[in-house]
Backbone as ProteinMPNN parsed JSONL, in Angstrom:
{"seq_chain_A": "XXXXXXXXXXXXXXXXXXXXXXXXXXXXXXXXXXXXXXXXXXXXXXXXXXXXXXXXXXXXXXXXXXXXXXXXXXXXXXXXXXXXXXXXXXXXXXXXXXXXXXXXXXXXXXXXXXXXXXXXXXXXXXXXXXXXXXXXXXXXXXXXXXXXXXXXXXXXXXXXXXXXXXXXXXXXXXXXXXXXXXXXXXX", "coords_chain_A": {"N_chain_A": [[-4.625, -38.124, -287.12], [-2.763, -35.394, -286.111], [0.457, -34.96, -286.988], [2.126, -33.166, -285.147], [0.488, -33.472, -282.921], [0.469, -34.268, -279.818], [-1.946, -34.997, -277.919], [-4.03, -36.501, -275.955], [-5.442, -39.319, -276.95], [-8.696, -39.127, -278.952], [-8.659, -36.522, -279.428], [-9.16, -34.898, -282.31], [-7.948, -33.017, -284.098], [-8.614, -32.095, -287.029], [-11.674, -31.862, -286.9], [-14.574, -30.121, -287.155], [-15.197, -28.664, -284.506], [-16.195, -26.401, -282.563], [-14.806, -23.155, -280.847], [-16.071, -23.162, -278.131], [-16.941, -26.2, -277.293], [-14.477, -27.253, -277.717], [-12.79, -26.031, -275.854], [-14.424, -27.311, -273.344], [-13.151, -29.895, -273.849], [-10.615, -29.59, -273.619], [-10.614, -28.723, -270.517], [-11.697, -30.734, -269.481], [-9.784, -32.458, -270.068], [-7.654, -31.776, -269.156], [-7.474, -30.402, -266.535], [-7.583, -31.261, -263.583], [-4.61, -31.291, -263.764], [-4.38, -28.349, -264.299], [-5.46, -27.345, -261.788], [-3.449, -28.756, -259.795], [-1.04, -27.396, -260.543], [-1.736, -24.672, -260.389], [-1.681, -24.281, -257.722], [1.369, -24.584, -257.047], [2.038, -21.839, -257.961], [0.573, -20.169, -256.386], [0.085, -19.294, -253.0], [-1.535, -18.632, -251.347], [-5.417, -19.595, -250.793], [-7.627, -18.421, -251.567], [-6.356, -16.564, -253.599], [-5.249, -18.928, -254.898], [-8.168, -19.581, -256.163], [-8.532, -17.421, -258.252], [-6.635, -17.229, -259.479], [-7.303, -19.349, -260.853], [-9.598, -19.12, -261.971], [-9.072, -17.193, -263.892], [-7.02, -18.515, -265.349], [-8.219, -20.14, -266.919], [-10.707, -18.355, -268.075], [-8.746, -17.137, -269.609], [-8.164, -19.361, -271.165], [-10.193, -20.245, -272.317], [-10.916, -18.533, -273.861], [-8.42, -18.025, -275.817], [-8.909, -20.066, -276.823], [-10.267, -20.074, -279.674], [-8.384, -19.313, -281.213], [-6.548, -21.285, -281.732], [-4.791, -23.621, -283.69], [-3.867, -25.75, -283.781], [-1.299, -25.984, -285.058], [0.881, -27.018, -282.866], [0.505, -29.837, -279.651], [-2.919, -29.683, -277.713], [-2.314, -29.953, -275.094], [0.248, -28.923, -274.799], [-0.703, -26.278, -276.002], [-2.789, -25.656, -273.981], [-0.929, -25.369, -271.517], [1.004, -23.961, -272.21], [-0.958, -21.714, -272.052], [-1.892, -21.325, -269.365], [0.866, -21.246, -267.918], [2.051, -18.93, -268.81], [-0.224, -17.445, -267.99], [-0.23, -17.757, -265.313], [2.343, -17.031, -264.607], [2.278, -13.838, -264.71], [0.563, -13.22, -263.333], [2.449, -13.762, -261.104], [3.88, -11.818, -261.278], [2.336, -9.547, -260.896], [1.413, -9.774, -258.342], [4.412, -9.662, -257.36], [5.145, -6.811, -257.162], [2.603, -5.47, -256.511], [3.543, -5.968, -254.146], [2.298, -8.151, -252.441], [3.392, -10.508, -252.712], [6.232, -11.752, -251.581], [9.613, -10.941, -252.644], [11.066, -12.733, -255.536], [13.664, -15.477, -255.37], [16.479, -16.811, -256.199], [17.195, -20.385, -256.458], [18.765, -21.89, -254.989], [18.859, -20.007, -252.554], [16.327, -20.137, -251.808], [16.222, -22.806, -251.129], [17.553, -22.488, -248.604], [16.15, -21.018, -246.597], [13.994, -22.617, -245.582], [12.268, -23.408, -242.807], [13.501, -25.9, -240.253], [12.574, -29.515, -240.461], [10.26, -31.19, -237.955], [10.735, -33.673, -235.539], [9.404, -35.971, -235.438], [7.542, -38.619, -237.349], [5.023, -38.198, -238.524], [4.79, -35.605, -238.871], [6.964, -34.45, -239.776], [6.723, -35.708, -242.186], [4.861, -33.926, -243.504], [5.574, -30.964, -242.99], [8.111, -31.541, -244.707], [6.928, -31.751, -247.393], [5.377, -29.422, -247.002], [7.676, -28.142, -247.45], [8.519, -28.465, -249.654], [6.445, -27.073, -251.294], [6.827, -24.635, -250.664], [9.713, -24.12, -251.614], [8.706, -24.136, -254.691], [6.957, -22.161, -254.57], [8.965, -20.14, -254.074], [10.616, -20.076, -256.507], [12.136, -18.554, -259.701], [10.196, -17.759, -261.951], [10.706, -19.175, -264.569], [11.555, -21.266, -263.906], [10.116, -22.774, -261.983], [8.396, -23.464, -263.507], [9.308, -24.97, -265.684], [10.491, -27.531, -263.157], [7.781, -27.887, -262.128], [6.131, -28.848, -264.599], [7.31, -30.8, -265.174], [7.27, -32.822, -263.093], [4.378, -33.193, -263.459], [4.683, -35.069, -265.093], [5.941, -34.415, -267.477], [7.72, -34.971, -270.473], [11.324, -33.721, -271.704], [11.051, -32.72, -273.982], [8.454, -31.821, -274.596], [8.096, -30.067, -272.475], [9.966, -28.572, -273.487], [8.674, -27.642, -275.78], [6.744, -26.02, -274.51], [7.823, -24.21, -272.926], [9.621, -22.549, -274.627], [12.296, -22.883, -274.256], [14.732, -24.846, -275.065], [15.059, -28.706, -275.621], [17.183, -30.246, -274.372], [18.418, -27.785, -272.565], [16.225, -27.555, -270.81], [16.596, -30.601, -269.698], [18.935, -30.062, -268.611], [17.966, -27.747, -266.363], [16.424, -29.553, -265.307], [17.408, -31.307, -264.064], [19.465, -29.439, -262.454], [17.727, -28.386, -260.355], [16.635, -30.734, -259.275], [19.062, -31.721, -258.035], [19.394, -29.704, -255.941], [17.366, -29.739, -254.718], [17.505, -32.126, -253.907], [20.252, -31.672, -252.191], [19.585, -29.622, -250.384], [17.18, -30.984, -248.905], [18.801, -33.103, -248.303], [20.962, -31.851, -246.221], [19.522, -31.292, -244.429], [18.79, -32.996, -243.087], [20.286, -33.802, -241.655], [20.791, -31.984, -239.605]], "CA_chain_A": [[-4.087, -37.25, -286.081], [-2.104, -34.243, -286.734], [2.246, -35.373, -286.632], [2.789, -32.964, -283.809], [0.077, -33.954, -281.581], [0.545, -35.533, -278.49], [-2.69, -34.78, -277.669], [-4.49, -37.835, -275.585], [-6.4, -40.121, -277.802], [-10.143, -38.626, -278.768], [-8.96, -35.335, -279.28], [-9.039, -35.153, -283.682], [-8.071, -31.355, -284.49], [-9.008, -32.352, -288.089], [-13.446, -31.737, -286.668], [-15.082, -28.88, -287.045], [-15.668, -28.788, -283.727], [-15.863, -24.945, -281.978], [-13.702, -22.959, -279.472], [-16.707, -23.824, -276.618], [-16.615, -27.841, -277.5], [-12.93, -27.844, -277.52], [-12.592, -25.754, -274.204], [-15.27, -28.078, -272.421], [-12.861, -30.969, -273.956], [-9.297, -29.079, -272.489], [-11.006, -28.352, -269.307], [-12.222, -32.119, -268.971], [-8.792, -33.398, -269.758], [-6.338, -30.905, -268.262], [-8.465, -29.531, -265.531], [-6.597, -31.377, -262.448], [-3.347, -30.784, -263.655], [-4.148, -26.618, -264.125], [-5.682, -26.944, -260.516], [-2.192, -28.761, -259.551], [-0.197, -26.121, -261.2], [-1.619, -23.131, -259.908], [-1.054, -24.519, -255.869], [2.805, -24.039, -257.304], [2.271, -20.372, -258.275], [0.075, -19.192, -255.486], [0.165, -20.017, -251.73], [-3.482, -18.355, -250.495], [-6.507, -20.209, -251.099], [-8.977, -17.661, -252.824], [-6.023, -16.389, -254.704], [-5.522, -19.892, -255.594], [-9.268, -19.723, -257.136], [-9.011, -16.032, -258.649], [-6.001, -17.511, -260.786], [-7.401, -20.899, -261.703], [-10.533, -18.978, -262.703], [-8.055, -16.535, -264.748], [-6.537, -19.535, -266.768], [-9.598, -20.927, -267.517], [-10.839, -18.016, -269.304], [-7.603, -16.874, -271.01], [-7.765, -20.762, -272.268], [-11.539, -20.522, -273.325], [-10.62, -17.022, -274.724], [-7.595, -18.472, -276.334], [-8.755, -21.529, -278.346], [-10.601, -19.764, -280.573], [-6.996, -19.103, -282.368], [-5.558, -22.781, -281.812], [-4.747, -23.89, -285.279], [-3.095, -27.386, -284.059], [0.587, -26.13, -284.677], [0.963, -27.708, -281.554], [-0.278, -30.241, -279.355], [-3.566, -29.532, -277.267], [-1.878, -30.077, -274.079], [1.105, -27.838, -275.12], [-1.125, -24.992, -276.074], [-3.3, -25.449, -272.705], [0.296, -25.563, -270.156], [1.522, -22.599, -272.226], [-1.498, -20.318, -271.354], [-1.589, -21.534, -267.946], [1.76, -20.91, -267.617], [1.962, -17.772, -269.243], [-1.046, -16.359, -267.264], [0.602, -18.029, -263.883], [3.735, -15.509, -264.502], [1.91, -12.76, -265.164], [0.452, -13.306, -261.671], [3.271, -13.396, -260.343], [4.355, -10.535, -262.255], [1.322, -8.735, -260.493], [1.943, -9.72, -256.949], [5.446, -9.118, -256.537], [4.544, -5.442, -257.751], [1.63, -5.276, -255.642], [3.577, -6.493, -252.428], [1.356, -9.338, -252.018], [4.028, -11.682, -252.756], [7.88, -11.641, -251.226], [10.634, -10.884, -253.946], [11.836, -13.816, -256.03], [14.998, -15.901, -255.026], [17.382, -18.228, -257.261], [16.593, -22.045, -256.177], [20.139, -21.848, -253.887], [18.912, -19.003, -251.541], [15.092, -20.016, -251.347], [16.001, -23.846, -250.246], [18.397, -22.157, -247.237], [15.346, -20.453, -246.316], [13.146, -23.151, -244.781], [12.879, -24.084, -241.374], [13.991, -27.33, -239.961], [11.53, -29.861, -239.663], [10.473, -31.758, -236.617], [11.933, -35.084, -235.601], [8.573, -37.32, -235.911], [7.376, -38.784, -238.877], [3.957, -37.672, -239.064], [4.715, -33.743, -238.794], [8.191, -34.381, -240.798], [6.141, -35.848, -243.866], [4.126, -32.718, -243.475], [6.813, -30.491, -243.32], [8.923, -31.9, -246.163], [5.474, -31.622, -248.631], [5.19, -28.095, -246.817], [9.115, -27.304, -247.734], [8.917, -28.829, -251.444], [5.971, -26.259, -251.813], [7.414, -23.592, -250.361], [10.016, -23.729, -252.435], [8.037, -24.471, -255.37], [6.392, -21.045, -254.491], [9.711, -19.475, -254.275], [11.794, -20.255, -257.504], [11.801, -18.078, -260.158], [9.084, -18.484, -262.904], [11.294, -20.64, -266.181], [12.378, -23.031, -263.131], [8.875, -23.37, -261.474], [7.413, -23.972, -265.147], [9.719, -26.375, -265.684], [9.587, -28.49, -262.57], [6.286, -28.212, -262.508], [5.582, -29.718, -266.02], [8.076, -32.169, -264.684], [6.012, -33.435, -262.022], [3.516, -33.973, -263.84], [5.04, -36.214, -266.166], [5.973, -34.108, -268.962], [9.067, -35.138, -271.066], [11.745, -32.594, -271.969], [10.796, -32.126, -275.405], [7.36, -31.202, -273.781], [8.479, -29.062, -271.362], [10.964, -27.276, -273.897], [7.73, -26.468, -276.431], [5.773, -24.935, -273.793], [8.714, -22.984, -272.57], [10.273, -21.994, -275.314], [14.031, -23.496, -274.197], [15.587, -26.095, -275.936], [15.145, -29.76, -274.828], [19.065, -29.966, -273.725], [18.306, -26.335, -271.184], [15.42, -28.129, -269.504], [16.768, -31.325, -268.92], [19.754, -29.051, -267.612], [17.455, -27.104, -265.219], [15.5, -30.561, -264.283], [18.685, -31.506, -263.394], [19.9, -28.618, -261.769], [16.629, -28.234, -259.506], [16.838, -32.253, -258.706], [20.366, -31.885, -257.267], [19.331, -28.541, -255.504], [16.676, -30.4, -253.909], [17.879, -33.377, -253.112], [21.123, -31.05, -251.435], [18.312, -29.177, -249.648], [17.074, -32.154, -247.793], [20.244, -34.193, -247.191], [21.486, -30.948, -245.326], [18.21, -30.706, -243.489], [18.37, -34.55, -241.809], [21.623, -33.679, -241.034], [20.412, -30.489, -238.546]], "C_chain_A": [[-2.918, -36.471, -286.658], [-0.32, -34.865, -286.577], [2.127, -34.879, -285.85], [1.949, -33.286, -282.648], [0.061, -34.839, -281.307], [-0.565, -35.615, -277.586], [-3.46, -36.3, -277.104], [-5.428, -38.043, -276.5], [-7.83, -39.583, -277.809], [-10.243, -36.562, -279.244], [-8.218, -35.603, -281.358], [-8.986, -33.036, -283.62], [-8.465, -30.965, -285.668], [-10.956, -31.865, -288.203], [-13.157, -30.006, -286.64], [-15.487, -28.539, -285.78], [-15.44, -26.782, -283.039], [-15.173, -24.72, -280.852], [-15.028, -23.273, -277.795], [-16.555, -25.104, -276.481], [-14.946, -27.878, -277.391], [-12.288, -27.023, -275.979], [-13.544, -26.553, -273.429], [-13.88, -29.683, -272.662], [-11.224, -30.734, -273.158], [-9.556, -28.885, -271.454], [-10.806, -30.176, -268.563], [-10.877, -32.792, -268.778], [-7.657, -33.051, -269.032], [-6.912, -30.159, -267.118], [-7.776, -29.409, -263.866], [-5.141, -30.633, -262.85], [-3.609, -29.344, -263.739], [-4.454, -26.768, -262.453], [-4.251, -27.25, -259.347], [-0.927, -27.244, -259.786], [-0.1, -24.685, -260.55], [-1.626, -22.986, -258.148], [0.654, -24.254, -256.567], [2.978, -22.881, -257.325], [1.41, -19.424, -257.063], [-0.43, -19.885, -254.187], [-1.484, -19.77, -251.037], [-4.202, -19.209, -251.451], [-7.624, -19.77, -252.092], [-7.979, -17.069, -253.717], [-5.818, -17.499, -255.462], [-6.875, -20.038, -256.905], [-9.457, -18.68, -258.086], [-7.716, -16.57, -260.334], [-6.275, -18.513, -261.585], [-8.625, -20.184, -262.834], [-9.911, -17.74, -264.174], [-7.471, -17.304, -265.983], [-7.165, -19.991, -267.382], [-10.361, -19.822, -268.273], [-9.665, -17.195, -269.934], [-7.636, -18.44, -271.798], [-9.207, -20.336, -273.092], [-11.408, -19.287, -274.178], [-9.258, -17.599, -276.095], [-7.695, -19.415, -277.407], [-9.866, -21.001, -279.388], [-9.154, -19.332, -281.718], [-6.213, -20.101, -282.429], [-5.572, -22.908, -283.03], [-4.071, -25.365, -284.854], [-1.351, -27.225, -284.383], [1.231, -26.867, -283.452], [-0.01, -28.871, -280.708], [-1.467, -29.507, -278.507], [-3.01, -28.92, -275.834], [-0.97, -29.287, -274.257], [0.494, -26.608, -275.145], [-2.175, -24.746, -274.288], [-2.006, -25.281, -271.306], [1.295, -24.193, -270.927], [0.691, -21.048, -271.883], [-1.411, -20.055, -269.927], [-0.567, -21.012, -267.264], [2.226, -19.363, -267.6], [1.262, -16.804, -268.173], [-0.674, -16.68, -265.528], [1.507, -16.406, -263.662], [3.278, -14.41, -264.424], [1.315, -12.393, -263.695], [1.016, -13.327, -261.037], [4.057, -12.18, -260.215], [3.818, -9.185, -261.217], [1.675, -8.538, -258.908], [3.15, -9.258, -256.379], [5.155, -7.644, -256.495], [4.038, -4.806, -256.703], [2.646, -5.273, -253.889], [3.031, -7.772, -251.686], [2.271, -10.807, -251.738], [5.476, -11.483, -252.518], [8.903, -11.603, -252.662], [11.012, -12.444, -254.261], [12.966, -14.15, -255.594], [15.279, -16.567, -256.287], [16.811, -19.219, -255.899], [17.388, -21.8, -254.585], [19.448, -20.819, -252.61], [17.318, -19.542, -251.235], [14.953, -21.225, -250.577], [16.668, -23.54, -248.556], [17.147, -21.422, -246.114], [14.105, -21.591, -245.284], [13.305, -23.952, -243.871], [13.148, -25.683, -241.226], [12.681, -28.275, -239.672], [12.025, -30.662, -238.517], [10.719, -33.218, -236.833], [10.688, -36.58, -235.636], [7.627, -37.315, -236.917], [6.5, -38.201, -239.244], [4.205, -35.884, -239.346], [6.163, -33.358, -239.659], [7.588, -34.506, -242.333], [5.367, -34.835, -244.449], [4.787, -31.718, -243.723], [7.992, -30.584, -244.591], [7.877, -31.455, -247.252], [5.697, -29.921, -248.667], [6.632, -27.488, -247.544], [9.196, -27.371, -249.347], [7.959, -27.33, -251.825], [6.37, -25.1, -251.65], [8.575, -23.037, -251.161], [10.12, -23.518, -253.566], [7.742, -22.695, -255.525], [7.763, -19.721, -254.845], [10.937, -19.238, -255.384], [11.317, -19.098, -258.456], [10.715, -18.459, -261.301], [9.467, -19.21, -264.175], [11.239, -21.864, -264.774], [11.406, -23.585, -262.777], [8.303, -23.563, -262.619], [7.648, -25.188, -265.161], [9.432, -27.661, -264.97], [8.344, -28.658, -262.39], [5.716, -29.316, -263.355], [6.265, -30.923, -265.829], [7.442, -33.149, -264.099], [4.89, -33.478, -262.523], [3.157, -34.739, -265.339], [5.393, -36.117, -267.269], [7.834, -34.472, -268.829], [10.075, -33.993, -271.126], [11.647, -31.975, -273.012], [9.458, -31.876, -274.721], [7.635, -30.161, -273.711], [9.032, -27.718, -272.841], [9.736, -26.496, -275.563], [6.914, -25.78, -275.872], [6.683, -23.861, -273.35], [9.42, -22.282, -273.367], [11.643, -22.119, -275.304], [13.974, -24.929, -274.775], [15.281, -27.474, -274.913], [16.396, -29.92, -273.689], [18.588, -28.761, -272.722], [17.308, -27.124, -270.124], [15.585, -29.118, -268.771], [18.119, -30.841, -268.015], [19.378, -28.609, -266.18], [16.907, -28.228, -265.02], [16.752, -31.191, -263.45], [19.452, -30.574, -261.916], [19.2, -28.716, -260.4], [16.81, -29.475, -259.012], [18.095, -32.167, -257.565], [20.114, -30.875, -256.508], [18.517, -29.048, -254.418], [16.885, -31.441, -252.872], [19.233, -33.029, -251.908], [20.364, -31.134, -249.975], [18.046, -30.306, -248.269], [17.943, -33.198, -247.016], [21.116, -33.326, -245.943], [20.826, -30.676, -243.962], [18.42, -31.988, -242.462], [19.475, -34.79, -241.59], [21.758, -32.736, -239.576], [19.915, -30.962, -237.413]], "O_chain_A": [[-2.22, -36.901, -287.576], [-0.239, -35.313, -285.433], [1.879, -35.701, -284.969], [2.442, -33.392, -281.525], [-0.165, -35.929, -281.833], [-0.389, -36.201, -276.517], [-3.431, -37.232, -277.908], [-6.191, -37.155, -276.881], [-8.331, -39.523, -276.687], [-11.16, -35.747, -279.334], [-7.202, -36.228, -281.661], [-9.776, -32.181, -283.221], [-8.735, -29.773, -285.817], [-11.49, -31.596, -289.279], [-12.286, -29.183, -286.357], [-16.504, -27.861, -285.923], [-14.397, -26.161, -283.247], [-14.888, -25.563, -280.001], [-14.653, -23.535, -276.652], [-15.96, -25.395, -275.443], [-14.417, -28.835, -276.826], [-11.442, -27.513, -275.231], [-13.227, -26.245, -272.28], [-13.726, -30.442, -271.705], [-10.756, -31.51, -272.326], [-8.475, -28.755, -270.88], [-10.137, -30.628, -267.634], [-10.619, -33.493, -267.8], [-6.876, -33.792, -268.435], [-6.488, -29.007, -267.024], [-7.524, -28.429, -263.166], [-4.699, -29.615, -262.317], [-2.781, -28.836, -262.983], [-3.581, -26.245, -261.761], [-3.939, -26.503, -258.419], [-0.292, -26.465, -259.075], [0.823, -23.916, -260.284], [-1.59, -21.95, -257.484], [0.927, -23.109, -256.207], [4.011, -22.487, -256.783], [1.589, -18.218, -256.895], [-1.198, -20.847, -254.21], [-2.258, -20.53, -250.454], [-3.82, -19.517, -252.58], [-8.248, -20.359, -252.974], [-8.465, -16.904, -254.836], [-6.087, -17.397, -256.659], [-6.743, -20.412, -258.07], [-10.433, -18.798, -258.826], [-7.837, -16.392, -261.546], [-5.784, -18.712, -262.696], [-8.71, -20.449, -264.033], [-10.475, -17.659, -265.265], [-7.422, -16.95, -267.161], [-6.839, -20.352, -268.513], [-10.803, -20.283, -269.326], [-9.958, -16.563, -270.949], [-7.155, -18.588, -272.921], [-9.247, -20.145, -274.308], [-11.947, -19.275, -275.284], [-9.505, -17.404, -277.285], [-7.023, -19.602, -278.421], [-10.356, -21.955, -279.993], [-9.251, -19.119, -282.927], [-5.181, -20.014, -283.093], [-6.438, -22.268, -283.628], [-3.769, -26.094, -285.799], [-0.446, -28.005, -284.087], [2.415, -27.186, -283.553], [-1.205, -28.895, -281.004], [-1.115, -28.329, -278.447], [-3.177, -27.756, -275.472], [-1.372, -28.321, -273.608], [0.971, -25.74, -274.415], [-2.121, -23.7, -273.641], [-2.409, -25.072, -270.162], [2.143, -23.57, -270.289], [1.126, -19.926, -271.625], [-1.03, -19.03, -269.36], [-0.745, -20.4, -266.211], [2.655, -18.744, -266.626], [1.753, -15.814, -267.63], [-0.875, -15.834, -264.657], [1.408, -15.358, -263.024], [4.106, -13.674, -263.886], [1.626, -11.38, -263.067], [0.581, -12.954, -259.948], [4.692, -11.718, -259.267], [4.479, -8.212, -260.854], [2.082, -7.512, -258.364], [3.222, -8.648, -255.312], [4.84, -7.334, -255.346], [4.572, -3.912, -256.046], [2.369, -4.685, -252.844], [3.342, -8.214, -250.58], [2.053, -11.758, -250.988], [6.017, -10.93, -253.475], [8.709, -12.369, -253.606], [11.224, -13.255, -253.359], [13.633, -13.162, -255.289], [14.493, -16.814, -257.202], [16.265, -18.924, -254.836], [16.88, -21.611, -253.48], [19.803, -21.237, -251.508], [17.053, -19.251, -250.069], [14.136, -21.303, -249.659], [16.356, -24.187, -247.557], [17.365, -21.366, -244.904], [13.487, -21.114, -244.332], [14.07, -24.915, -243.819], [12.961, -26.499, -242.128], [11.843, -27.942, -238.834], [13.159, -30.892, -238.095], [10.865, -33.824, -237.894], [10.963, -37.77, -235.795], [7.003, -36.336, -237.324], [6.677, -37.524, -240.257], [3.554, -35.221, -240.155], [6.413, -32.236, -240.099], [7.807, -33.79, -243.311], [5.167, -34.769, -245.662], [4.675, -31.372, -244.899], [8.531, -29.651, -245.185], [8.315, -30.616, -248.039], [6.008, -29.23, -249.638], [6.595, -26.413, -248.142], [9.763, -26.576, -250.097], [8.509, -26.481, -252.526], [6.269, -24.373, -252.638], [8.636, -21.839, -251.439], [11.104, -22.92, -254.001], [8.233, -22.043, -256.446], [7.64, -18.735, -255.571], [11.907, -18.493, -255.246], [10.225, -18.594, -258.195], [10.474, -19.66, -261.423], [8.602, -19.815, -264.808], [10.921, -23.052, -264.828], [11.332, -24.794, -262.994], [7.218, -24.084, -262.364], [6.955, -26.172, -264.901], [8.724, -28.582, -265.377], [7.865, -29.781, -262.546], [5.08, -30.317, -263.028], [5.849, -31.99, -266.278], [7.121, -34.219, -264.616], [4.124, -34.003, -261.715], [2.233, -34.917, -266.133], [5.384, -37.015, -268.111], [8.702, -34.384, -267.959], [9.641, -33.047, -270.468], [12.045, -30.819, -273.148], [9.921, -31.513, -273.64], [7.534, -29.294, -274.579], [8.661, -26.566, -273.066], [9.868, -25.427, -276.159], [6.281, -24.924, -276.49], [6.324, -22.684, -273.401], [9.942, -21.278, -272.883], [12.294, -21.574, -276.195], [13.122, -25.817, -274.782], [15.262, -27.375, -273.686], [16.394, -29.724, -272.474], [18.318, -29.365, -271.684], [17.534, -27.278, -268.924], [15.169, -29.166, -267.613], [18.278, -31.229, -266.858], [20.001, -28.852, -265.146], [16.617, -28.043, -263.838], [16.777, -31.446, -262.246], [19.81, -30.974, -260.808], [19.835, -29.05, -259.4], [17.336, -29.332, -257.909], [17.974, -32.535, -256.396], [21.14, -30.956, -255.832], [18.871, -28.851, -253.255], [16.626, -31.6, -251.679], [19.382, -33.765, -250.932], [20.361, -31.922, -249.029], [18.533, -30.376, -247.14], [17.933, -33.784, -245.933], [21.736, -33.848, -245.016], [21.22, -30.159, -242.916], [18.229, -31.926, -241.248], [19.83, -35.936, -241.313], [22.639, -32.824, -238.721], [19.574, -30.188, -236.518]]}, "name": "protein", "num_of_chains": 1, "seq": "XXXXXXXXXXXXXXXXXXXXXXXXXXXXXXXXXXXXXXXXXXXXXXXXXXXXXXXXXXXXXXXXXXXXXXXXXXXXXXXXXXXXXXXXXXXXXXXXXXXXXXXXXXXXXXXXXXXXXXXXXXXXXXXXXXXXXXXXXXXXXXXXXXXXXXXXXXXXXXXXXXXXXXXXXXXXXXXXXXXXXXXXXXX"}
């Protein structure tokens, strides 16, 4: 196995194997998490599917130039990511999608929930995404990749910031959040 990959066990970058066999094998193993990912970057339903089907071929388009400098999983959460923004890029543009906020102005933004549990736990999910939807695109990368379990040395080769900046912003966003809601079950 190559030193830098962190690639889950089974995946040898050393085979001759082609860019269709190795996109059937990134699909198989990263498939949920892109379908996770792109509910963060887009709130409608069929645009939901217009971008998943978007990442999926910029990846199968894409690994024909992997060379393994990186892990697997790194190069699949940087196209993703990449082609996320770019969608977002598109929408605000378009109109389709409300202007960007900082973290601070987009958590002040969502309503109060209601006072019993079932429609509160609903509500809270609904508010995390909401503002999920509304951060700018380094911060929603970040948490993102956060949530789903990536380290900060992870995180900081798909994003291109330094380990130290991301656990900064996981930080930042954590305390922003956790504000967020202690203010809210205070209302």
């Amino acid at each position: 196995m190559n030193p830098i990959d962190t690639s889950p066990p089974g995946i040898d970058l050393n085979t001759h194997e082609d860019a269709d066999e190795r996109y059937q094998r990134a699909a198989g193993l990263f498939g949920p998490a892109l379908s996770r990912l792109v509910s963060g970057y887009e709130a409608n339903a069929a645009e939901r599917q217009d971008l998943l089907q978007d990442i999926h071929l910029q990846l199968w388009r894409s690994l024909a130039r992997f060379d393994g400098r990186c892990s697997l999983k790194t190069w699949v959460y940087r196209v993703a990511h990449n082609v996320a923004a770019d969608h977002v890029r598109r929408s605000v543009r378009r109109g389709s999608m409300s202007s960007l906020e900082d973290l601070e102005s987009a958590s002040e933004k969502i309503p109060l929930p209601s006072h019993e549990k079932e429609v509160l736990d609903r509500l809270t999910l609904a508010q995390v995404h909401d503002l999920l939807l509304r951060m700018e695109p380094l911060d929603r990368q970040v948490i993102l990749l956060y949530l789903e379990g990536e380290d900060a040395a992870a995180i900081a080769e798909v994003s291109g910031l330094s380990a130290g900046a991301v656990a900064t912003r996981i930080h930042r966003i954590k305390r922003l959040l956790a504000n967020h809601f202690d203010r809210r079950s205070f209302q």
